[in-house]
Amino acid sequence: MCIRDSFTGASTPPGTATPAGWGSSTLQYTIDGGTTWVDLLVINDSNHVVSTSCATKTATIPAGTVPTGTSVQMRFNHVRLAGDWYIYLDNISIQQAFSAETVDWGNLQWPPNGTANVGAAFDAYGQVYKAGVTEPAGQGAGINAWVGYSTSNTDPSTWSNWIPATYNAAGPSNNNDEYSANIGGAIAAPGTYYYATRYNYNGGAYYYGGYNATGGGAWDGTNNVNGVLSVLAPVGFACNNPIQISSLPYSTSDNTSNYGDYIDGTPGATGCGSTSNYLNGNDVFYSYTPTTDGAIDVTMTPGGTWSGIFVYTSCSNIGTGCVAGVANSGSTPRVITAMPVTAGTTYYFVISTWAAPQTVSYQLQISQHVMGVSNGVKASNVEIYPNPTSDVLNVKGMTPASVKVFAMDGKAVPVTFDGSIINMHKLPAGAYIVQITDKEGNTVSKRIVKK
């Protein structure tokens, strides 16, 4: 390289800082033998710091500007506008930046999605191409491959979990090399995960591969995307793989020590019977989907203290809000009576404890609630009419001391009553469970339709 110093104006160094209006000093380069000079760094009044000491300046020729094999020349061009001044140049260093080699193409070959239990194997495959390297038979020298995963569907270049991939000798017979890695064995918790591939050549720049049904290529988040893996806990360990109750009545005895502790915190802010940390122990999950509208009774009898049972209509509601719930520090049965259920809606039951004792033995019983009267009063003697109703309900054969009305999602709705008349006028049309209790504690629960 040739460095040319073009200097205009000078005399004896003044020994003081250069005043404003002095002129400019420009670092320039040319790639056509000096026909055209390109400004790379300009120092003038706009950026000159008035000082009697020197400063370090750096400049970079943008990548791709200089074609391969081109001669680059540089010069410092100084222009005087006023006064006498000097430019001191020292420790000039011109370096060519390292341009990392990379592969020419790579993808996430398959599968685009999948499901696996925690700890189970799940292999993801990718193919890579590098001209002159992967075309011959066998593994191309210098190729490195990984499969990465994340809980976020984001740019894989931001991920930190990468599993080295192994060359697949039984892969395609085309110009690509195929690699695979088992990411399932590295994932220890249930949930949704995203995966992609990563390649480099001779330790150069990374190339991230995404999936597309037509072949895929460089990940861009739109056309070539991440794969999706649903990781399930063993049955009963998490909400996405609960113990399924197919019919009622249901009864079981078990211990939460047989399950895991994938969630912690409070059961929810509303409807759970407690907002304390009753999910901090081991948790067991059940689900039930009724085929008809109605109501159910739930009894969980713990073998120890500090436990609870909580009911949700969505896994996403866990920790937010319950349909019903009972929890306390004692060891008495946790009882949910006449919980309304809607046909086709899945209800999730979670049994857990505080962090101490962490686990608890229990008996769980779930049965259809008999729409009738407790404490020996005959259901046939009690009428709630008209049914359907568009306005009010009349109660015959029983004098209400309290009235509760539940929507079919289990949530209580406000109503008023006066003697034996229940005002349903403000409720939206739909099915409801009306629960009436008299002063002796007798309770009636019946399904009512509001027109």
PDB file of N, CA and C in Angstrom, residues 365-429:
ATOM      1  N   GLN A 365     -62.364 -38.119  45.611  1.00  0.00           N
ATOM      2  CA  GLN A 365     -63.653 -38.637  45.164  1.00  0.00           C
ATOM      3  C   GLN A 365     -64.387 -37.541  44.407  1.00  0.00           C
ATOM      4  N   ILE A 366     -64.853 -37.875  43.210  1.00  0.00           N
ATOM      5  CA  ILE A 366     -65.634 -36.942  42.399  1.00  0.00           C
ATOM      6  C   ILE A 366     -66.883 -37.681  41.933  1.00  0.00           C
ATOM      7  N   SER A 367     -68.036 -37.056  42.121  1.00  0.00           N
ATOM      8  CA  SER A 367     -69.293 -37.703  41.744  1.00  0.00           C
ATOM      9  C   SER A 367     -70.273 -36.670  41.222  1.00  0.00           C
ATOM     10  N   GLN A 368     -71.278 -37.157  40.506  1.00  0.00           N
ATOM     11  CA  GLN A 368     -72.354 -36.283  40.065  1.00  0.00           C
ATOM     12  C   GLN A 368     -73.111 -35.777  41.287  1.00  0.00           C
ATOM     13  N   HIS A 369     -73.425 -34.493  41.275  1.00  0.00           N
ATOM     14  CA  HIS A 369     -74.230 -33.943  42.365  1.00  0.00           C
ATOM     15  C   HIS A 369     -75.694 -34.267  42.114  1.00  0.00           C
ATOM     16  N   VAL A 370     -76.331 -34.826  43.115  1.00  0.00           N
ATOM     17  CA  VAL A 370     -77.747 -35.152  43.007  1.00  0.00           C
ATOM     18  C   VAL A 370     -78.553 -33.884  43.238  1.00  0.00           C
ATOM     19  N   MET A 371     -79.290 -33.478  42.209  1.00  0.00           N
ATOM     20  CA  MET A 371     -80.104 -32.279  42.319  1.00  0.00           C
ATOM     21  C   MET A 371     -81.266 -32.558  43.264  1.00  0.00           C
ATOM     22  N   GLY A 372     -81.095 -32.250  44.507  1.00  0.00           N
ATOM     23  CA  GLY A 372     -82.138 -32.542  45.490  1.00  0.00           C
ATOM     24  C   GLY A 372     -81.911 -31.763  46.753  1.00  0.00           C
ATOM     25  N   VAL A 373     -82.376 -32.295  47.857  1.00  0.00           N
ATOM     26  CA  VAL A 373     -82.339 -31.595  49.133  1.00  0.00           C
ATOM     27  C   VAL A 373     -81.603 -32.447  50.148  1.00  0.00           C
ATOM     28  N   SER A 374     -80.808 -31.798  50.978  1.00  0.00           N
ATOM     29  CA  SER A 374     -80.076 -32.511  52.008  1.00  0.00           C
ATOM     30  C   SER A 374     -80.865 -32.542  53.314  1.00  0.00           C
ATOM     31  N   ASN A 375     -80.321 -33.250  54.293  1.00  0.00           N
ATOM     32  CA  ASN A 375     -80.861 -33.294  55.657  1.00  0.00           C
ATOM     33  C   ASN A 375     -82.272 -33.848  55.728  1.00  0.00           C
ATOM     34  N   GLY A 376     -82.630 -34.762  54.860  1.00  0.00           N
ATOM     35  CA  GLY A 376     -83.873 -35.495  55.018  1.00  0.00           C
ATOM     36  C   GLY A 376     -85.103 -34.863  54.429  1.00  0.00           C
ATOM     37  N   VAL A 377     -85.037 -33.675  53.862  1.00  0.00           N
ATOM     38  CA  VAL A 377     -86.199 -33.061  53.234  1.00  0.00           C
ATOM     39  C   VAL A 377     -86.354 -33.649  51.840  1.00  0.00           C
ATOM     40  N   LYS A 378     -87.539 -34.044  51.455  1.00  0.00           N
ATOM     41  CA  LYS A 378     -87.760 -34.690  50.171  1.00  0.00           C
ATOM     42  C   LYS A 378     -87.691 -33.685  49.030  1.00  0.00           C
ATOM     43  N   ALA A 379     -86.908 -34.026  48.010  1.00  0.00           N
ATOM     44  CA  ALA A 379     -86.768 -33.141  46.857  1.00  0.00           C
ATOM     45  C   ALA A 379     -88.085 -32.948  46.141  1.00  0.00           C
ATOM     46  N   SER A 380     -88.919 -33.969  46.168  1.00  0.00           N
ATOM     47  CA  SER A 380     -90.195 -33.869  45.450  1.00  0.00           C
ATOM     48  C   SER A 380     -91.136 -32.843  46.058  1.00  0.00           C
ATOM     49  N   ASN A 381     -90.849 -32.447  47.299  1.00  0.00           N
ATOM     50  CA  ASN A 381     -91.706 -31.463  47.961  1.00  0.00           C
ATOM     51  C   ASN A 381     -91.298 -30.030  47.648  1.00  0.00           C
ATOM     52  N   VAL A 382     -90.171 -29.856  46.951  1.00  0.00           N
ATOM     53  CA  VAL A 382     -89.663 -28.512  46.659  1.00  0.00           C
ATOM     54  C   VAL A 382     -89.778 -28.249  45.165  1.00  0.00           C
ATOM     55  N   GLU A 383     -90.375 -27.121  44.832  1.00  0.00           N
ATOM     56  CA  GLU A 383     -90.502 -26.712  43.437  1.00  0.00           C
ATOM     57  C   GLU A 383     -89.827 -25.360  43.243  1.00  0.00           C
ATOM     58  N   ILE A 384     -89.116 -25.221  42.126  1.00  0.00           N
ATOM     59  CA  ILE A 384     -88.556 -23.928  41.708  1.00  0.00           C
ATOM     60  C   ILE A 384     -89.062 -23.700  40.294  1.00  0.00           C
ATOM     61  N   TYR A 385     -89.906 -22.683  40.137  1.00  0.00           N
ATOM     62  CA  TYR A 385     -90.609 -22.513  38.858  1.00  0.00           C
ATOM     63  C   TYR A 385     -90.819 -21.024  38.582  1.00  0.00           C
ATOM     64  N   PRO A 386     -91.130 -20.644  37.337  1.00  0.00           N
ATOM     65  CA  PRO A 386     -91.171 -21.486  36.130  1.00  0.00           C
ATOM     66  C   PRO A 386     -89.762 -21.804  35.628  1.00  0.00           C
ATOM     67  N   ASN A 387     -89.628 -22.855  34.920  1.00  0.00           N
ATOM     68  CA  ASN A 387     -88.341 -23.286  34.363  1.00  0.00           C
ATOM     69  C   ASN A 387     -88.565 -23.824  32.951  1.00  0.00           C
ATOM     70  N   PRO A 388     -88.182 -23.054  31.927  1.00  0.00           N
ATOM     71  CA  PRO A 388     -87.376 -21.821  31.904  1.00  0.00           C
ATOM     72  C   PRO A 388     -88.132 -20.610  32.457  1.00  0.00           C
ATOM     73  N   THR A 389     -87.335 -19.572  32.811  1.00  0.00           N
ATOM     74  CA  THR A 389     -87.917 -18.328  33.281  1.00  0.00           C
ATOM     75  C   THR A 389     -87.276 -17.165  32.549  1.00  0.00           C
ATOM     76  N   SER A 390     -88.041 -16.091  32.411  1.00  0.00           N
ATOM     77  CA  SER A 390     -87.495 -14.876  31.799  1.00  0.00           C
ATOM     78  C   SER A 390     -87.359 -13.753  32.811  1.00  0.00           C
ATOM     79  N   ASP A 391     -87.842 -13.987  34.037  1.00  0.00           N
ATOM     80  CA  ASP A 391     -87.871 -12.892  35.004  1.00  0.00           C
ATOM     81  C   ASP A 391     -87.536 -13.382  36.412  1.00  0.00           C
ATOM     82  N   VAL A 392     -88.510 -14.008  37.087  1.00  0.00           N
ATOM     83  CA  VAL A 392     -88.312 -14.417  38.471  1.00  0.00           C
ATOM     84  C   VAL A 392     -88.570 -15.908  38.610  1.00  0.00           C
ATOM     85  N   LEU A 393     -88.042 -16.461  39.713  1.00  0.00           N
ATOM     86  CA  LEU A 393     -88.316 -17.841  40.102  1.00  0.00           C
ATOM     87  C   LEU A 393     -89.118 -17.845  41.395  1.00  0.00           C
ATOM     88  N   ASN A 394     -90.030 -18.764  41.490  1.00  0.00           N
ATOM     89  CA  ASN A 394     -90.803 -18.953  42.712  1.00  0.00           C
ATOM     90  C   ASN A 394     -90.360 -20.241  43.380  1.00  0.00           C
ATOM     91  N   VAL A 395     -90.242 -20.202  44.696  1.00  0.00           N
ATOM     92  CA  VAL A 395     -89.850 -21.375  45.467  1.00  0.00           C
ATOM     93  C   VAL A 395     -91.050 -21.849  46.275  1.00  0.00           C
ATOM     94  N   LYS A 396     -91.380 -23.115  46.132  1.00  0.00           N
ATOM     95  CA  LYS A 396     -92.511 -23.697  46.846  1.00  0.00           C
ATOM     96  C   LYS A 396     -92.044 -24.933  47.603  1.00  0.00           C
ATOM     97  N   GLY A 397     -92.461 -25.045  48.843  1.00  0.00           N
ATOM     98  CA  GLY A 397     -92.095 -26.198  49.651  1.00  0.00           C
ATOM     99  C   GLY A 397     -90.859 -25.974  50.490  1.00  0.00           C
ATOM    100  N   MET A 398     -90.298 -24.766  50.457  1.00  0.00           N
ATOM    101  CA  MET A 398     -89.090 -24.454  51.228  1.00  0.00           C
ATOM    102  C   MET A 398     -88.964 -22.942  51.327  1.00  0.00           C
ATOM    103  N   THR A 399     -88.563 -22.443  52.488  1.00  0.00           N
ATOM    104  CA  THR A 399     -88.378 -21.006  52.661  1.00  0.00           C
ATOM    105  C   THR A 399     -86.888 -20.686  52.620  1.00  0.00           C
ATOM    106  N   PRO A 400     -86.415 -19.975  51.591  1.00  0.00           N
ATOM    107  CA  PRO A 400     -84.975 -19.712  51.469  1.00  0.00           C
ATOM    108  C   PRO A 400     -84.448 -18.803  52.577  1.00  0.00           C
ATOM    109  N   ALA A 401     -83.324 -19.201  53.159  1.00  0.00           N
ATOM    110  CA  ALA A 401     -82.574 -18.317  54.045  1.00  0.00           C
ATOM    111  C   ALA A 401     -81.398 -17.705  53.291  1.00  0.00           C
ATOM    112  N   SER A 402     -80.901 -18.425  52.282  1.00  0.00           N
ATOM    113  CA  SER A 402     -79.859 -17.900  51.397  1.00  0.00           C
ATOM    114  C   SER A 402     -80.044 -18.509  50.019  1.00  0.00           C
ATOM    115  N   VAL A 403     -79.623 -17.756  49.001  1.00  0.00           N
ATOM    116  CA  VAL A 403     -79.729 -18.204  47.616  1.00  0.00           C
ATOM    117  C   VAL A 403     -78.398 -17.931  46.918  1.00  0.00           C
ATOM    118  N   LYS A 404     -77.867 -18.950  46.254  1.00  0.00           N
ATOM    119  CA  LYS A 404     -76.674 -18.784  45.427  1.00  0.00           C
ATOM    120  C   LYS A 404     -76.991 -19.276  44.025  1.00  0.00           C
ATOM    121  N   VAL A 405     -76.523 -18.522  43.030  1.00  0.00           N
ATOM    122  CA  VAL A 405     -76.728 -18.906  41.637  1.00  0.00           C
ATOM    123  C   VAL A 405     -75.362 -18.965  40.958  1.00  0.00           C
ATOM    124  N   PHE A 406     -75.110 -20.052  40.233  1.00  0.00           N
ATOM    125  CA  PHE A 406     -73.825 -20.257  39.571  1.00  0.00           C
ATOM    126  C   PHE A 406     -74.037 -20.388  38.068  1.00  0.00           C
ATOM    127  N   ALA A 407     -73.186 -19.694  37.294  1.00  0.00           N
ATOM    128  CA  ALA A 407     -73.150 -19.934  35.855  1.00  0.00           C
ATOM    129  C   ALA A 407     -72.538 -21.308  35.620  1.00  0.00           C
ATOM    130  N   MET A 408     -72.662 -21.817  34.398  1.00  0.00           N
ATOM    131  CA  MET A 408     -72.203 -23.174  34.139  1.00  0.00           C
ATOM    132  C   MET A 408     -70.684 -23.300  34.086  1.00  0.00           C
ATOM    133  N   ASP A 409     -69.966 -22.168  34.146  1.00  0.00           N
ATOM    134  CA  ASP A 409     -68.509 -22.240  34.259  1.00  0.00           C
ATOM    135  C   ASP A 409     -68.061 -22.276  35.709  1.00  0.00           C
ATOM    136  N   GLY A 410     -69.053 -22.336  36.646  1.00  0.00           N
ATOM    137  CA  GLY A 410     -68.736 -22.450  38.057  1.00  0.00           C
ATOM    138  C   GLY A 410     -68.663 -21.141  38.804  1.00  0.00           C
ATOM    139  N   LYS A 411     -68.766 -20.022  38.118  1.00  0.00           N
ATOM    140  CA  LYS A 411     -68.656 -18.728  38.768  1.00  0.00           C
ATOM    141  C   LYS A 411     -70.006 -18.289  39.324  1.00  0.00           C
ATOM    142  N   ALA A 412     -69.984 -17.767  40.559  1.00  0.00           N
ATOM    143  CA  ALA A 412     -71.207 -17.259  41.170  1.00  0.00           C
ATOM    144  C   ALA A 412     -71.639 -15.974  40.473  1.00  0.00           C
ATOM    145  N   VAL A 413     -72.947 -15.807  40.316  1.00  0.00           N
ATOM    146  CA  VAL A 413     -73.494 -14.589  39.708  1.00  0.00           C
ATOM    147  C   VAL A 413     -74.442 -13.942  40.711  1.00  0.00           C
ATOM    148  N   PRO A 414     -74.501 -12.609  40.740  1.00  0.00           N
ATOM    149  CA  PRO A 414     -75.318 -11.927  41.750  1.00  0.00           C
ATOM    150  C   PRO A 414     -76.806 -11.965  41.416  1.00  0.00           C
ATOM    151  N   VAL A 415     -77.607 -12.311  42.411  1.00  0.00           N
ATOM    152  CA  VAL A 415     -79.067 -12.237  42.307  1.00  0.00           C
ATOM    153  C   VAL A 415     -79.608 -11.730  43.636  1.00  0.00           C
ATOM    154  N   THR A 416     -80.843 -11.314  43.622  1.00  0.00           N
ATOM    155  CA  THR A 416     -81.530 -10.914  44.852  1.00  0.00           C
ATOM    156  C   THR A 416     -82.751 -11.803  45.032  1.00  0.00           C
ATOM    157  N   PHE A 417     -83.176 -11.943  46.285  1.00  0.00           N
ATOM    158  CA  PHE A 417     -84.408 -12.692  46.532  1.00  0.00           C
ATOM    159  C   PHE A 417     -85.184 -12.017  47.658  1.00  0.00           C
ATOM    160  N   ASP A 418     -86.480 -12.190  47.593  1.00  0.00           N
ATOM    161  CA  ASP A 418     -87.384 -11.623  48.589  1.00  0.00           C
ATOM    162  C   ASP A 418     -88.360 -12.715  48.987  1.00  0.00           C
ATOM    163  N   GLY A 419     -88.125 -13.279  50.161  1.00  0.00           N
ATOM    164  CA  GLY A 419     -88.960 -14.385  50.579  1.00  0.00           C
ATOM    165  C   GLY A 419     -88.751 -15.576  49.677  1.00  0.00           C
ATOM    166  N   SER A 420     -89.793 -15.991  48.981  1.00  0.00           N
ATOM    167  CA  SER A 420     -89.723 -17.153  48.098  1.00  0.00           C
ATOM    168  C   SER A 420     -89.616 -16.775  46.632  1.00  0.00           C
ATOM    169  N   ILE A 421     -89.265 -15.514  46.352  1.00  0.00           N
ATOM    170  CA  ILE A 421     -89.142 -15.045  44.972  1.00  0.00           C
ATOM    171  C   ILE A 421     -87.680 -14.681  44.697  1.00  0.00           C
ATOM    172  N   ILE A 422     -87.115 -15.290  43.666  1.00  0.00           N
ATOM    173  CA  ILE A 422     -85.726 -15.028  43.269  1.00  0.00           C
ATOM    174  C   ILE A 422     -85.746 -14.242  41.970  1.00  0.00           C
ATOM    175  N   ASN A 423     -85.057 -13.099  41.964  1.00  0.00           N
ATOM    176  CA  ASN A 423     -85.058 -12.218  40.795  1.00  0.00           C
ATOM    177  C   ASN A 423     -83.916 -12.608  39.858  1.00  0.00           C
ATOM    178  N   MET A 424     -84.265 -13.136  38.683  1.00  0.00           N
ATOM    179  CA  MET A 424     -83.285 -13.543  37.666  1.00  0.00           C
ATOM    180  C   MET A 424     -83.261 -12.575  36.488  1.00  0.00           C
ATOM    181  N   HIS A 425     -83.964 -11.472  36.604  1.00  0.00           N
ATOM    182  CA  HIS A 425     -84.221 -10.596  35.465  1.00  0.00           C
ATOM    183  C   HIS A 425     -82.937 -10.095  34.796  1.00  0.00           C
ATOM    184  N   LYS A 426     -81.905  -9.763  35.590  1.00  0.00           N
ATOM    185  CA  LYS A 426     -80.709  -9.135  35.029  1.00  0.00           C
ATOM    186  C   LYS A 426     -79.690 -10.137  34.482  1.00  0.00           C
ATOM    187  N   LEU A 427     -79.950 -11.408  34.637  1.00  0.00           N
ATOM    188  CA  LEU A 427     -78.977 -12.398  34.165  1.00  0.00           C
ATOM    189  C   LEU A 427     -79.107 -12.625  32.665  1.00  0.00           C
ATOM    190  N   PRO A 428     -77.985 -12.839  31.969  1.00  0.00           N
ATOM    191  CA  PRO A 428     -78.046 -13.181  30.543  1.00  0.00           C
ATOM    192  C   PRO A 428     -78.738 -14.527  30.346  1.00  0.00           C
ATOM    193  N   ALA A 429     -79.257 -14.737  29.167  1.00  0.00           N
ATOM    194  CA  ALA A 429     -79.881 -16.017  28.857  1.00  0.00           C
ATOM    195  C   ALA A 429     -78.851 -17.137  28.962  1.00  0.00           C
TER     196      ALA A 429
END
